[in-house]
XYZ file of C-alpha atoms in Angstrom:
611
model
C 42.511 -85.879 0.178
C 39.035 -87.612 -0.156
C 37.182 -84.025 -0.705
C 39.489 -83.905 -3.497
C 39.667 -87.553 -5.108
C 35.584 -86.810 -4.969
C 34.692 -85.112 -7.728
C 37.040 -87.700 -9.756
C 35.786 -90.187 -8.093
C 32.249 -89.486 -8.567
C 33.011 -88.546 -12.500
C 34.419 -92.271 -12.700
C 31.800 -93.729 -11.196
C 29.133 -91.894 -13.438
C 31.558 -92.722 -16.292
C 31.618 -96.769 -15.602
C 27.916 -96.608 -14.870
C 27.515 -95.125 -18.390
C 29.395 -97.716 -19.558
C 27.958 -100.639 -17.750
C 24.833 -99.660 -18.991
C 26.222 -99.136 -22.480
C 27.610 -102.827 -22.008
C 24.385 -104.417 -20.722
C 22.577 -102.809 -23.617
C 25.085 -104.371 -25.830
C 24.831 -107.750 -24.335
C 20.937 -107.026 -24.440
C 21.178 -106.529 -28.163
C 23.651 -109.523 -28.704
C 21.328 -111.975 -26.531
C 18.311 -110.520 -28.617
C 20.339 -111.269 -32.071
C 21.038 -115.296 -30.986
C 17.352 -115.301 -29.722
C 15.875 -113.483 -33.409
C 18.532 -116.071 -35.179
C 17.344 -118.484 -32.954
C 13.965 -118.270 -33.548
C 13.974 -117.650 -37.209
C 15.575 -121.433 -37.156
C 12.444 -122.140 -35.210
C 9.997 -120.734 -36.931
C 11.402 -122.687 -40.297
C 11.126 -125.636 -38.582
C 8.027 -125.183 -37.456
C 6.951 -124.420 -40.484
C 8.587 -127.889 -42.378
C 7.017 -129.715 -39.585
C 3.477 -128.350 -39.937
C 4.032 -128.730 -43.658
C 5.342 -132.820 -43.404
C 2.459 -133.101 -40.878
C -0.597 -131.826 -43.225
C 0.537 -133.870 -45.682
C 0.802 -136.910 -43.689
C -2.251 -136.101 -42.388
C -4.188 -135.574 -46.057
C -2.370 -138.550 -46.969
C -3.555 -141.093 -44.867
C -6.981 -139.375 -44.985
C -7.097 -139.678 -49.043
C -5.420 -143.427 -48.866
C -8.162 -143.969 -46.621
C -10.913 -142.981 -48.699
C -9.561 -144.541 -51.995
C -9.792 -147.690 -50.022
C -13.451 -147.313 -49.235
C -14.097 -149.145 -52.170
C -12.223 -152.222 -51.642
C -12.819 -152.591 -47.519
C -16.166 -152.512 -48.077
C -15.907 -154.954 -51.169
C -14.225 -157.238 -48.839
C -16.586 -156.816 -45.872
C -19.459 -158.296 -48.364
C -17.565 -160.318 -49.851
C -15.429 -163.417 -48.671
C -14.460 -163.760 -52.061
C -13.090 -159.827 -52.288
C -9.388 -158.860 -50.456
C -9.007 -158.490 -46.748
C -5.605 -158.167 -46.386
C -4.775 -154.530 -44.693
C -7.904 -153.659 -44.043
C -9.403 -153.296 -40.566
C -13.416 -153.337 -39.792
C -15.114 -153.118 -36.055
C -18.519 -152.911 -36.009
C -20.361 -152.527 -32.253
C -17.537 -154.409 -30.791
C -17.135 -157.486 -33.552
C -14.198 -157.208 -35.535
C -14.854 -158.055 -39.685
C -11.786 -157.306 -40.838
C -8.948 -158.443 -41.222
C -10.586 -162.048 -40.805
C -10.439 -164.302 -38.147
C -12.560 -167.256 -39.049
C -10.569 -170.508 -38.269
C -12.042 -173.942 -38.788
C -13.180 -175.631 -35.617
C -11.352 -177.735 -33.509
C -11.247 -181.145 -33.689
C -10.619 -184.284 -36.231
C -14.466 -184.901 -37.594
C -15.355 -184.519 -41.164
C -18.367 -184.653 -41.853
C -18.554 -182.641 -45.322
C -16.185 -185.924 -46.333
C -18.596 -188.429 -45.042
C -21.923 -186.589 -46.709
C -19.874 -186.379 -50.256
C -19.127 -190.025 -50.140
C -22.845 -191.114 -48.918
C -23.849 -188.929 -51.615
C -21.417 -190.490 -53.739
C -22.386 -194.084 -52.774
C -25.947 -192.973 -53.257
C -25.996 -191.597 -56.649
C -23.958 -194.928 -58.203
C -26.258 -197.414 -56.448
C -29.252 -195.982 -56.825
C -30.425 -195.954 -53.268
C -31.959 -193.352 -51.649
C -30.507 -190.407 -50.715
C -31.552 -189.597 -46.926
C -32.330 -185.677 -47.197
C -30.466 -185.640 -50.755
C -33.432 -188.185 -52.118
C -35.051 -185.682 -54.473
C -31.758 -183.933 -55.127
C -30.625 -187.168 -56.378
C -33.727 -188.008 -58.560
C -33.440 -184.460 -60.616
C -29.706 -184.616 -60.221
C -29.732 -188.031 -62.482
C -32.546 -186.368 -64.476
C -30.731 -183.352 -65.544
C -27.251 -185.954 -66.029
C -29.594 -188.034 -68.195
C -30.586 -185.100 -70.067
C -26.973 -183.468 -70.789
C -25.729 -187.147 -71.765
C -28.532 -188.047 -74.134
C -29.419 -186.742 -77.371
C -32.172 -183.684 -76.384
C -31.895 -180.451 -76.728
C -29.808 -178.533 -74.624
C -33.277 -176.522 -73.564
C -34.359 -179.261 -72.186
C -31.189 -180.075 -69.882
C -31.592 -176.431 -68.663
C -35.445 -176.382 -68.118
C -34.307 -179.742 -65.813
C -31.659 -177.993 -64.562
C -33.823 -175.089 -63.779
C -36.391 -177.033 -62.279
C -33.238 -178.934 -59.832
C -31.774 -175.652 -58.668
C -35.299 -174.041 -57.463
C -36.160 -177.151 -55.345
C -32.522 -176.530 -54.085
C -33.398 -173.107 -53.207
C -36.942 -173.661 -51.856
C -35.667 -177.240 -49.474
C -32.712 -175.461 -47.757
C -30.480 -178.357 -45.761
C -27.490 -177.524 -43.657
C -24.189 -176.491 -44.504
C -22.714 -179.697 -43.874
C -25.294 -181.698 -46.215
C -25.909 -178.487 -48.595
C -22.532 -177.899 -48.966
C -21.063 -181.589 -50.108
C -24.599 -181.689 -52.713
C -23.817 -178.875 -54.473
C -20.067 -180.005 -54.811
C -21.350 -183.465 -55.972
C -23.814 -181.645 -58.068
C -20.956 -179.440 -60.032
C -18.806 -181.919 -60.396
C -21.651 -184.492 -62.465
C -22.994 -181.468 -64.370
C -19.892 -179.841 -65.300
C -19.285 -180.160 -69.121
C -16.473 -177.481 -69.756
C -18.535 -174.872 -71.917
C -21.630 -177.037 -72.594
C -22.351 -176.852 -69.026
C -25.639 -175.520 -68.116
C -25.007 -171.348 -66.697
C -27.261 -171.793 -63.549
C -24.679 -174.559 -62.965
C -21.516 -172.883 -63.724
C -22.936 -169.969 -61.377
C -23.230 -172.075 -58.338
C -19.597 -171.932 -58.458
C -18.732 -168.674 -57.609
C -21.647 -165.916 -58.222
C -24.534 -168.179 -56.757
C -28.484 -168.365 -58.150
C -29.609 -165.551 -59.632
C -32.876 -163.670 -57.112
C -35.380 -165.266 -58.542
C -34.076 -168.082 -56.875
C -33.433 -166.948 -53.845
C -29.940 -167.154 -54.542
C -28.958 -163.782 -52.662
C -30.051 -164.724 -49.181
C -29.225 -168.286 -49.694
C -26.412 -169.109 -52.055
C -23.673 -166.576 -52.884
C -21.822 -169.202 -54.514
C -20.005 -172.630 -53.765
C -16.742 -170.779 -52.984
C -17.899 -168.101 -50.694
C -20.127 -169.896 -48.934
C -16.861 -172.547 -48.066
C -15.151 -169.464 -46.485
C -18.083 -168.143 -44.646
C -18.836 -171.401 -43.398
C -15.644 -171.942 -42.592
C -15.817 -172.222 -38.759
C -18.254 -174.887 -38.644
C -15.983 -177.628 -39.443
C -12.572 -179.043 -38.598
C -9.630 -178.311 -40.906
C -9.442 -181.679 -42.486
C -13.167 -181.483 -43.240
C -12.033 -177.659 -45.063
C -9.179 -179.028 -46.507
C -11.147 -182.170 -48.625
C -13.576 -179.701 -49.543
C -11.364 -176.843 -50.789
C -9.545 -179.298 -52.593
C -12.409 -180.661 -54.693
C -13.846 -177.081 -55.171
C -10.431 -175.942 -56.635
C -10.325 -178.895 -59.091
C -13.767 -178.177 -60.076
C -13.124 -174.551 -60.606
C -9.845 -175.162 -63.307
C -12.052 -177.943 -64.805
C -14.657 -175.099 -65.141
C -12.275 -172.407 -66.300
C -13.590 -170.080 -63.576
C -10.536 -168.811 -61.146
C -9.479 -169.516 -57.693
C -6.348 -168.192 -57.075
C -8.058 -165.439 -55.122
C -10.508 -168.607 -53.198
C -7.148 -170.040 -52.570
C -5.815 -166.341 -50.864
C -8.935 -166.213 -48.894
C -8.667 -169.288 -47.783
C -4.943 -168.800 -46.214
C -5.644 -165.349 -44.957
C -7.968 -166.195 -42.877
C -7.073 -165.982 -39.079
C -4.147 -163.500 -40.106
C -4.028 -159.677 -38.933
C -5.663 -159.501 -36.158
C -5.523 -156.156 -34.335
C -6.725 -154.950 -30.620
C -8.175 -152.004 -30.926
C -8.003 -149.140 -28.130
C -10.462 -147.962 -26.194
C -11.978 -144.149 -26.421
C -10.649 -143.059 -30.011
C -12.182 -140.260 -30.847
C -10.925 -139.257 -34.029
C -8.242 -140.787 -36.902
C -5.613 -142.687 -34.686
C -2.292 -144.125 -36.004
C -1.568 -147.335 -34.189
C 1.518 -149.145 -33.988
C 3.080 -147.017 -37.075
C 1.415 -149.679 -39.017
C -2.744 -149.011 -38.634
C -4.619 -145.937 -39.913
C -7.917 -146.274 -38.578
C -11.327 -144.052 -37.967
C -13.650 -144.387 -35.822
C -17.336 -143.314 -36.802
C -19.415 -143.855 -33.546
C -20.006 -147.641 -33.617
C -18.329 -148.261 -36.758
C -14.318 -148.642 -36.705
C -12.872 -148.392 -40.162
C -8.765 -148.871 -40.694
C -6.245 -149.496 -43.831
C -2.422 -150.893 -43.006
C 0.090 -148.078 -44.079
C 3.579 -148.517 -44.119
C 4.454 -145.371 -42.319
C 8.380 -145.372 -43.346
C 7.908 -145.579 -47.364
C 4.958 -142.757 -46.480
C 7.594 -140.442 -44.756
C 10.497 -141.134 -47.783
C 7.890 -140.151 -50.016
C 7.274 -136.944 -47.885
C 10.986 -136.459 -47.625
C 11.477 -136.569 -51.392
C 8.204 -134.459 -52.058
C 9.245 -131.697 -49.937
C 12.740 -131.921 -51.291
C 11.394 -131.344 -54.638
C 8.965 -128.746 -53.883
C 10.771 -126.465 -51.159
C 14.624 -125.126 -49.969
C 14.976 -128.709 -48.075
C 18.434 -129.708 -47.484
C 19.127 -133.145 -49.248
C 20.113 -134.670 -46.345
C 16.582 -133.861 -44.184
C 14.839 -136.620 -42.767
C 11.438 -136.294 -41.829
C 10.355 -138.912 -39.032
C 7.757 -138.991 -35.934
C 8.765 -136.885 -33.291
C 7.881 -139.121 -30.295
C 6.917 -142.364 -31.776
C 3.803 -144.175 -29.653
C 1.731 -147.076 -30.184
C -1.269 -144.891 -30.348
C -1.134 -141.222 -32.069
C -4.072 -139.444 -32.548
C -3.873 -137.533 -35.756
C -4.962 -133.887 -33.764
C -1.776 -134.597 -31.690
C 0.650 -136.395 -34.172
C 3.630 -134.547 -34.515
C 6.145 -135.033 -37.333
C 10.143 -134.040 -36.149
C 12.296 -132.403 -39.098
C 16.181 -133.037 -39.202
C 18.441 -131.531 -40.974
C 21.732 -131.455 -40.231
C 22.217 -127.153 -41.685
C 19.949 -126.291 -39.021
C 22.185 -128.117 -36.587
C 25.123 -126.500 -37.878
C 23.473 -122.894 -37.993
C 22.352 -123.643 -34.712
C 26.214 -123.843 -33.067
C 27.457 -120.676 -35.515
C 24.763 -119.076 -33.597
C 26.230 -119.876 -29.962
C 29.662 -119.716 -31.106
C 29.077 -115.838 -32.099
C 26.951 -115.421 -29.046
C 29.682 -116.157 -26.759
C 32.670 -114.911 -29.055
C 30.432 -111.050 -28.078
C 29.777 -111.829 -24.699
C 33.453 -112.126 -24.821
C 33.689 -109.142 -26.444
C 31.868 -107.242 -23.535
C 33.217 -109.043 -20.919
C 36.643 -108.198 -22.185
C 35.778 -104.216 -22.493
C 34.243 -104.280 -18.933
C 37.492 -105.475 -17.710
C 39.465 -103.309 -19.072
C 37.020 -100.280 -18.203
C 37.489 -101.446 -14.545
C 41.190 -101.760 -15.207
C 41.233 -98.344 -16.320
C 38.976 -96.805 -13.636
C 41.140 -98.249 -10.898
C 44.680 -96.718 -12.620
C 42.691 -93.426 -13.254
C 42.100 -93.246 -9.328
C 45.641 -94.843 -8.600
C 46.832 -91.871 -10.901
C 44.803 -89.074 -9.251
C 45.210 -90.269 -6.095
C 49.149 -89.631 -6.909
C 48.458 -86.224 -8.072
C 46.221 -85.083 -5.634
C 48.903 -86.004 -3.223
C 51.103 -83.912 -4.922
C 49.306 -80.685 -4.843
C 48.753 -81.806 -1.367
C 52.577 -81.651 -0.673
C 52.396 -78.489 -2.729
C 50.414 -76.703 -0.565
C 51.428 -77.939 2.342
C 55.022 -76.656 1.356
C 53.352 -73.485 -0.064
C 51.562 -73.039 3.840
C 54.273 -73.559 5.496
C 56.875 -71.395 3.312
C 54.209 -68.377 3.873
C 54.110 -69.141 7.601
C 57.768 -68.966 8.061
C 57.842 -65.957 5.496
C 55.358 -63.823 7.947
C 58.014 -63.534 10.583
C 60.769 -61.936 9.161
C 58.035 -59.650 7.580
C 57.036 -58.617 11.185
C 60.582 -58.073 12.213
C 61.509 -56.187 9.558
C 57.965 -53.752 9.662
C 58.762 -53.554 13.561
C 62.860 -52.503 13.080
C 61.579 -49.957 9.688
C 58.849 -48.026 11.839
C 61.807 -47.772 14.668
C 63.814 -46.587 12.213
C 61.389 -44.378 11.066
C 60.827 -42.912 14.529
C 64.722 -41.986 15.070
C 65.878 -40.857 11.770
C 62.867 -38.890 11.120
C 65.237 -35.671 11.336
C 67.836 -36.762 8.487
C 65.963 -35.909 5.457
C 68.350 -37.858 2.879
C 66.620 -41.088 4.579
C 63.679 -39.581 5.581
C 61.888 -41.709 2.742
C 63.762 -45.082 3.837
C 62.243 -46.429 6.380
C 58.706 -45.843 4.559
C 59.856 -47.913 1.330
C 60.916 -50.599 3.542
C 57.485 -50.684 5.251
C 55.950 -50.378 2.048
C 58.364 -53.486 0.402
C 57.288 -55.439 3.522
C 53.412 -54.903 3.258
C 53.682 -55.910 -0.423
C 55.423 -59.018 0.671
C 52.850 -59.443 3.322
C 49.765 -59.070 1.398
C 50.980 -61.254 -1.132
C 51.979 -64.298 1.354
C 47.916 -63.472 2.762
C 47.243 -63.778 -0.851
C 48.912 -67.192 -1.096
C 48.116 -68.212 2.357
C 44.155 -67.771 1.633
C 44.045 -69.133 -1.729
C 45.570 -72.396 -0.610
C 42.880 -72.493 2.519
C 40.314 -71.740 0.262
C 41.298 -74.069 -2.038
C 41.201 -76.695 0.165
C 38.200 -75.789 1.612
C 39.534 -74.704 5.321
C 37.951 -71.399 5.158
C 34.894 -71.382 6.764
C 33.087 -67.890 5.921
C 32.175 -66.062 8.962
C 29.388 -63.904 7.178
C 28.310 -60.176 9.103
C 25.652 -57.236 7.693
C 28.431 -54.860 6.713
C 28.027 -51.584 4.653
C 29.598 -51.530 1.532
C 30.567 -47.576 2.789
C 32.979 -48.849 5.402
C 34.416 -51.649 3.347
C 35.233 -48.591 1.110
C 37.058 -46.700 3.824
C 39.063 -49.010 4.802
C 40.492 -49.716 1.613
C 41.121 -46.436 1.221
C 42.803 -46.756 4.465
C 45.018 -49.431 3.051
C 45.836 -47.977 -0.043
C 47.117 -45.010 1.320
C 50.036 -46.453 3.298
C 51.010 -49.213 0.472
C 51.190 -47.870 -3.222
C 53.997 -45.719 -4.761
C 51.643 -43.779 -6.921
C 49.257 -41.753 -5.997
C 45.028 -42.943 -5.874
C 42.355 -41.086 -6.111
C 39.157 -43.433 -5.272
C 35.422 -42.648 -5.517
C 32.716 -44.463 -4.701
C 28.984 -44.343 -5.338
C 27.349 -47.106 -3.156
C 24.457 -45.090 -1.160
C 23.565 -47.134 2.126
C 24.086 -50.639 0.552
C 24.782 -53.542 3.049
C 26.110 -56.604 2.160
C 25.850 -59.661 4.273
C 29.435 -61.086 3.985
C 32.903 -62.403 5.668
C 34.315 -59.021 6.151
C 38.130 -60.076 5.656
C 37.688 -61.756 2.698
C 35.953 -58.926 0.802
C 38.514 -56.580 1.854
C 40.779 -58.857 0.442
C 39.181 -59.261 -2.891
C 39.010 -55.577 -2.821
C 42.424 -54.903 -2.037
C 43.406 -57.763 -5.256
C 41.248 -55.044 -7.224
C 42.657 -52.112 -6.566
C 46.177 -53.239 -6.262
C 45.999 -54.909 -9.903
C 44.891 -51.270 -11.130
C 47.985 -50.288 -9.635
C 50.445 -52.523 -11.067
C 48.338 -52.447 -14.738
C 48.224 -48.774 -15.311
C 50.309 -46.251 -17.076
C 48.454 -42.985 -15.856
C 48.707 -40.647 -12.931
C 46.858 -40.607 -10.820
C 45.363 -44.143 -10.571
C 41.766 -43.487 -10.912
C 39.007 -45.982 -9.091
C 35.317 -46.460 -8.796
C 33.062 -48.153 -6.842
C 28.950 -48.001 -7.924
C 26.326 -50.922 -6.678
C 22.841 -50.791 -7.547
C 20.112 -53.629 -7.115
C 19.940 -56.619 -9.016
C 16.574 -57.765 -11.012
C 15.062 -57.456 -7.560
C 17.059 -59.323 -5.091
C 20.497 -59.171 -4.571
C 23.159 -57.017 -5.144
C 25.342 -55.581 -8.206
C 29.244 -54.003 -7.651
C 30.687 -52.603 -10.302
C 34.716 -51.822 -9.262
C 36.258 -49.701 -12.800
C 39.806 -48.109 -12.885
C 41.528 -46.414 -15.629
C 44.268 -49.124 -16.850
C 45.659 -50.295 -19.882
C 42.447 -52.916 -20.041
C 42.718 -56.522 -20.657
C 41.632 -57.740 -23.901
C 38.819 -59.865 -24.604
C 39.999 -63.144 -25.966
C 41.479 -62.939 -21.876
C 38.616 -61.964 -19.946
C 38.190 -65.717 -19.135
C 41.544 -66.765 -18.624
C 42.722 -63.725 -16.316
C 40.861 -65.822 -13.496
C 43.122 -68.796 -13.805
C 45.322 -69.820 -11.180
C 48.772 -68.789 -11.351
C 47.706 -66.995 -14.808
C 49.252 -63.249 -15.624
C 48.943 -61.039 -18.239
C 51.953 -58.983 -19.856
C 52.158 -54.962 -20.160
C 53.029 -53.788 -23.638
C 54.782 -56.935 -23.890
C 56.589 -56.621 -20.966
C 55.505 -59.241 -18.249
C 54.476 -58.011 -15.161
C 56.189 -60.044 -11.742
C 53.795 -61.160 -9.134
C 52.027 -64.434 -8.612
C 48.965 -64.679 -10.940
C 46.702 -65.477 -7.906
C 44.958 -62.093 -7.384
C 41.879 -62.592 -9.826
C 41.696 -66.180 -9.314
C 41.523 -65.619 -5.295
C 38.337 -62.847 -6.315
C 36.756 -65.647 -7.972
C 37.031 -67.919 -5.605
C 35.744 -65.708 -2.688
C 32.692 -64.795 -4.578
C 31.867 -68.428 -4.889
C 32.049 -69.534 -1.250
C 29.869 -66.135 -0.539
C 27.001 -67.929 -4.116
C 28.091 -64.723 -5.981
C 30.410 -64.259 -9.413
C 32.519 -61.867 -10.691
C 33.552 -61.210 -14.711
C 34.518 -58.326 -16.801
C 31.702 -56.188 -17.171
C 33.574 -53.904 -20.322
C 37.651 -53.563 -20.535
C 39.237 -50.830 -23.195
C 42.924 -49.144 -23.074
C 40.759 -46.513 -20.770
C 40.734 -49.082 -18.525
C 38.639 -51.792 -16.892
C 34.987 -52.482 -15.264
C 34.848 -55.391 -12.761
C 30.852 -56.770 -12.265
C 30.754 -58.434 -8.856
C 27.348 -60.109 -8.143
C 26.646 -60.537 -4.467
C 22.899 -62.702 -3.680
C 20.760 -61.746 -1.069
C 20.479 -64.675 1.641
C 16.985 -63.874 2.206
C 15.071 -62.474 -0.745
C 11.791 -60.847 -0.748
């Protein structure tokens, strides 16, 4: 049962191998279509991100250097905006400032203004002020009386370079030049060296760069020398001088509150533009630390609306930091883009991914499904023809001894009536019936071991001459018309089971017999060698032929052909048993030429040991 379930078995197991390859290269393809899809998704967002994080990149590099400008306004000048801007130089941090007035609750700016005060109405001396005071009241007397105004600004003149050339400290140069604005100041008449000790300073030739920058700056940068009540007075008399001057101070005023605000720790080993905090832009430049305050979320709705406008981006992206740090270099900063399409294209994807894994995983089960009722199903036949031919052995078993008995009682009968001549021919017809009936029981009886592989050759050298003679022998005794046989085989040895060929001879001949209209039956036998090894047999007899559309199916099992439309009795196993004997001996057989004449047999017999 197993030799037979094999070949279906093994043609299954090629077919679900073909197919489990066929499904793995389908999943293959399917896995490769979410992972293209995939990273098509990918690559768009890479590109959005690289985009978003350029421009961030070119923006805060371009706000940067427009601010150039104004931070380094402010680092010269106290007067100037500090306010977002950051400045490190060699460790010291410029901006944003952090001047505070010292602690403590002295004032001495207040107490020199009112000596100087005291002073000035009295008539006393002046301490350090002394010659201050004399040109101050010179240069008053001058601008109240009735000479020329060239002559208040010559005095003037002369006041402001002693100023310059007798330098005092900030807390007594400070509360004199206050003093001195405040009893010179006469709205436009006043004298323009005076009006620009208020906020520009004195001009060079007066030394006024390195020494003066002006009554307001020189308050701020000052500033931490004295206590915040000491600031305080002093800002307060500066500001009322400035209005009654017409020159502004709102910005004096925003100096004066920002400083001490912003400050900002910077971290160690930058190397390159850092964001810090989301809020700080800065760059380093070897010693030099130079930063502007962004605010980071207007600068990524502006990038969100930019790239809406200028690319495919869905309205509802958001641009934002990917991993949000307190310090981001700009080489690493990283800019995350969500949008909720992608998302959505994203689970399509693995929704049709696994709806076609499904798909496969649904085929392979019913491919297994199917292999396992194929074999259920042959198994089922196979155990039919099994039945079959065990019924078909047995029947020609029990069919061989009746055929004995009744050979054994026809030759006895055969013996004694020999001398009646009106059954003379009896007993010979009977012995003849029974051999027919015998060889075709060996017929059966040998195709179904065959079949079912239990014939195991017994191979022999015999000569093709012999084989001849003894079916000549066997034809003589069993045919009801007469033979005439010739053969043409030289000294030709074949190297096979003896009692097989005879049989596949006998099928032959006895075929010729039963196919033939003509008298006698004429048969031939010639062999010749085959392209140099092996052997050629060419049986021919002188039947009706078989045409050709049936050379092929002749050697069917259980196939016959019909005689001028007559069809012929017998079991349609003769040919099929030739072709299976010249198998198990590696040979063939087919119709070498077939005519009404009659019909050539080509039986190809290889040599077991070739040259």
């Amino acid at each position: 049962m197993l030799r037979r379930l094999l070949p279906t078995l093994v043609a299954l197991g090629c077919g679900l191998l073909a197919l489990t390859w066929g499904l793995v290269s389908l999943q293959r393809i399917f896995a490769q279509e979410r992972e293209d899809a995939r990273e098509q998704l990918r690559s768009s967002r890479a590109t959005f991100e690289d985009y978003a994080t350029q421009t961030l990149q070119r923006t805060l590099a371009q706000q940067m250097e427009g601010n150039l400008v104004a931070l380094h306004a402010a680092m010269g000048d106290p007067l100037a905006p500090g306010e977002g801007f950051f400045l490190q130089f060699r460790g010291t941090q410029f901006l944003p400032r952090l001047t505070r007035s010292a602690p403590g609750s002295r004032t001495p700016l207040r107490r020199n203004y009112q000596q100087l005060v005291r002073a000035l109405a009295e008539g006393t001396p002046g301490g350090p002020w002394q010659e201050r005071l004399i040109r101050l009241r010179a240069v008053e007397k001058a601008l109240d009386g009735k000479r020329s105004s060239t002559r208040a600004n010559a005095l003037a003149d002369e006041l402001l370079r002693y100023h310059a050339a007798n330098p005092l400290t900030p807390d007594q140069e400070l509360p004199f030049v206050l003093l001195l604005l405040e009893r010179l100041q006469r709205g436009e008449a006043t004298p323009p060296l005076v009006r620009a000790l208020l906020r520009e300073g004195l001009p060079e030739d007066l030394g006024g760069i390195d020494r003066s920058a002006g009554l307001q700056r020189d308050l701020l940068r000052e500033r931490w020398r004295f206590t915040q009540p000491d600031f305080d007075f002093l800002l307060t008399h500066v500001v009322r001088v400035s209005t009654a001057l017409g020159e502004p101070s709102d910005d004096f005023l925003a100096r004066a509150r920002e400083a001490g605000a912003g400050g900002l720790v910077m971290p160690e080993g930058l190397t390159g533009p850092t964001l810090i905090g989301e809020r700080w832009y800065v760059e380093p430049k070897g010693e030099l630390v130079r930063g502007i305050a962004v605010d980071l979320d207007a600068l990524l709705r502006d990038l969100t609306r930019d790239m809406q406008e200028r690319t495919r981006f869905d309205k509802n992206g958001v641009v934002r930091l990917k991993a949000p740090d307190a310090v981001q270099p700009l080489e690493t900063l990283r800019l995350e883009v969500v949008v909720p399409q992608w998302t959505a294209a994203e689970t399509a994807i693995e929704q049709r991914y696994g709806l076609k894994t499904l798909l496969v995983a649904t085929c392979g089960a019913l491919a297994l499904a199917i292999v396992v009722m194929a074999v259920v199903a042959q198994h089922g036949r196979y155990r039919y023809v099994e039945l079959k031919s065990d019924f078909v052995a047995t029947v020609s078993h029990e069919l061989r001894t009746p055929l004995a008995s009744i050979r054994l009682l026809a030759e006895t009968m055969e013996r004694k009536l020999s001398q009646l001549p009106e059954m003379r021919d009896y007993p010979a017809r009977i012995i003849q019936a029974a051999d027919g009936l015998h060889f075709l029981v060996e017929n059966i009886l040998s195709f179904n071991r065959i079949d079912k592989g239990r014939w195991k050759p017994r191979p022999a050298r015999v000569r093709l001459e012999e084989l001849i003679g003894t079916l000549r022998s066997d034809l003589e005794g069993n045919t009801a018309v007469p033979i005439r046989l010739t053969a043409d085989v030289g000294e030709v040895e074949l190297e096979v089971d003896p009692s097989l060929l005879r049989l596949l001879l006998s099928n032959l001949a006895r075929n010729a017999c039963v196919y033939n209209q003509r008298n006698p039956v004429e048969l031939s036998l010639r062999a010749y060698p085959h392209e140099g090894h092996g052997c050629v047999v060419l049986f021919g007899d002188n039947g009706i032929g078989i045409p050709e559309k049936e050379w092929e199916n002749v050697f069917r099992d259980f196939y016959r052909l019909s005689s001028q439309g007559t069809e012929v009795h017998g079991s349609g196993l003769g040919l099929a048993l030739c072709r299976k004997i010249m198998a198990l001996h590696g040979g063939s057989i087919s119709i070498e030429s077939s005519s009404p004449l009659g019909t050539t047999f080509s039986l190809y017999f290889p040599d077991p040991h070739p040259s």
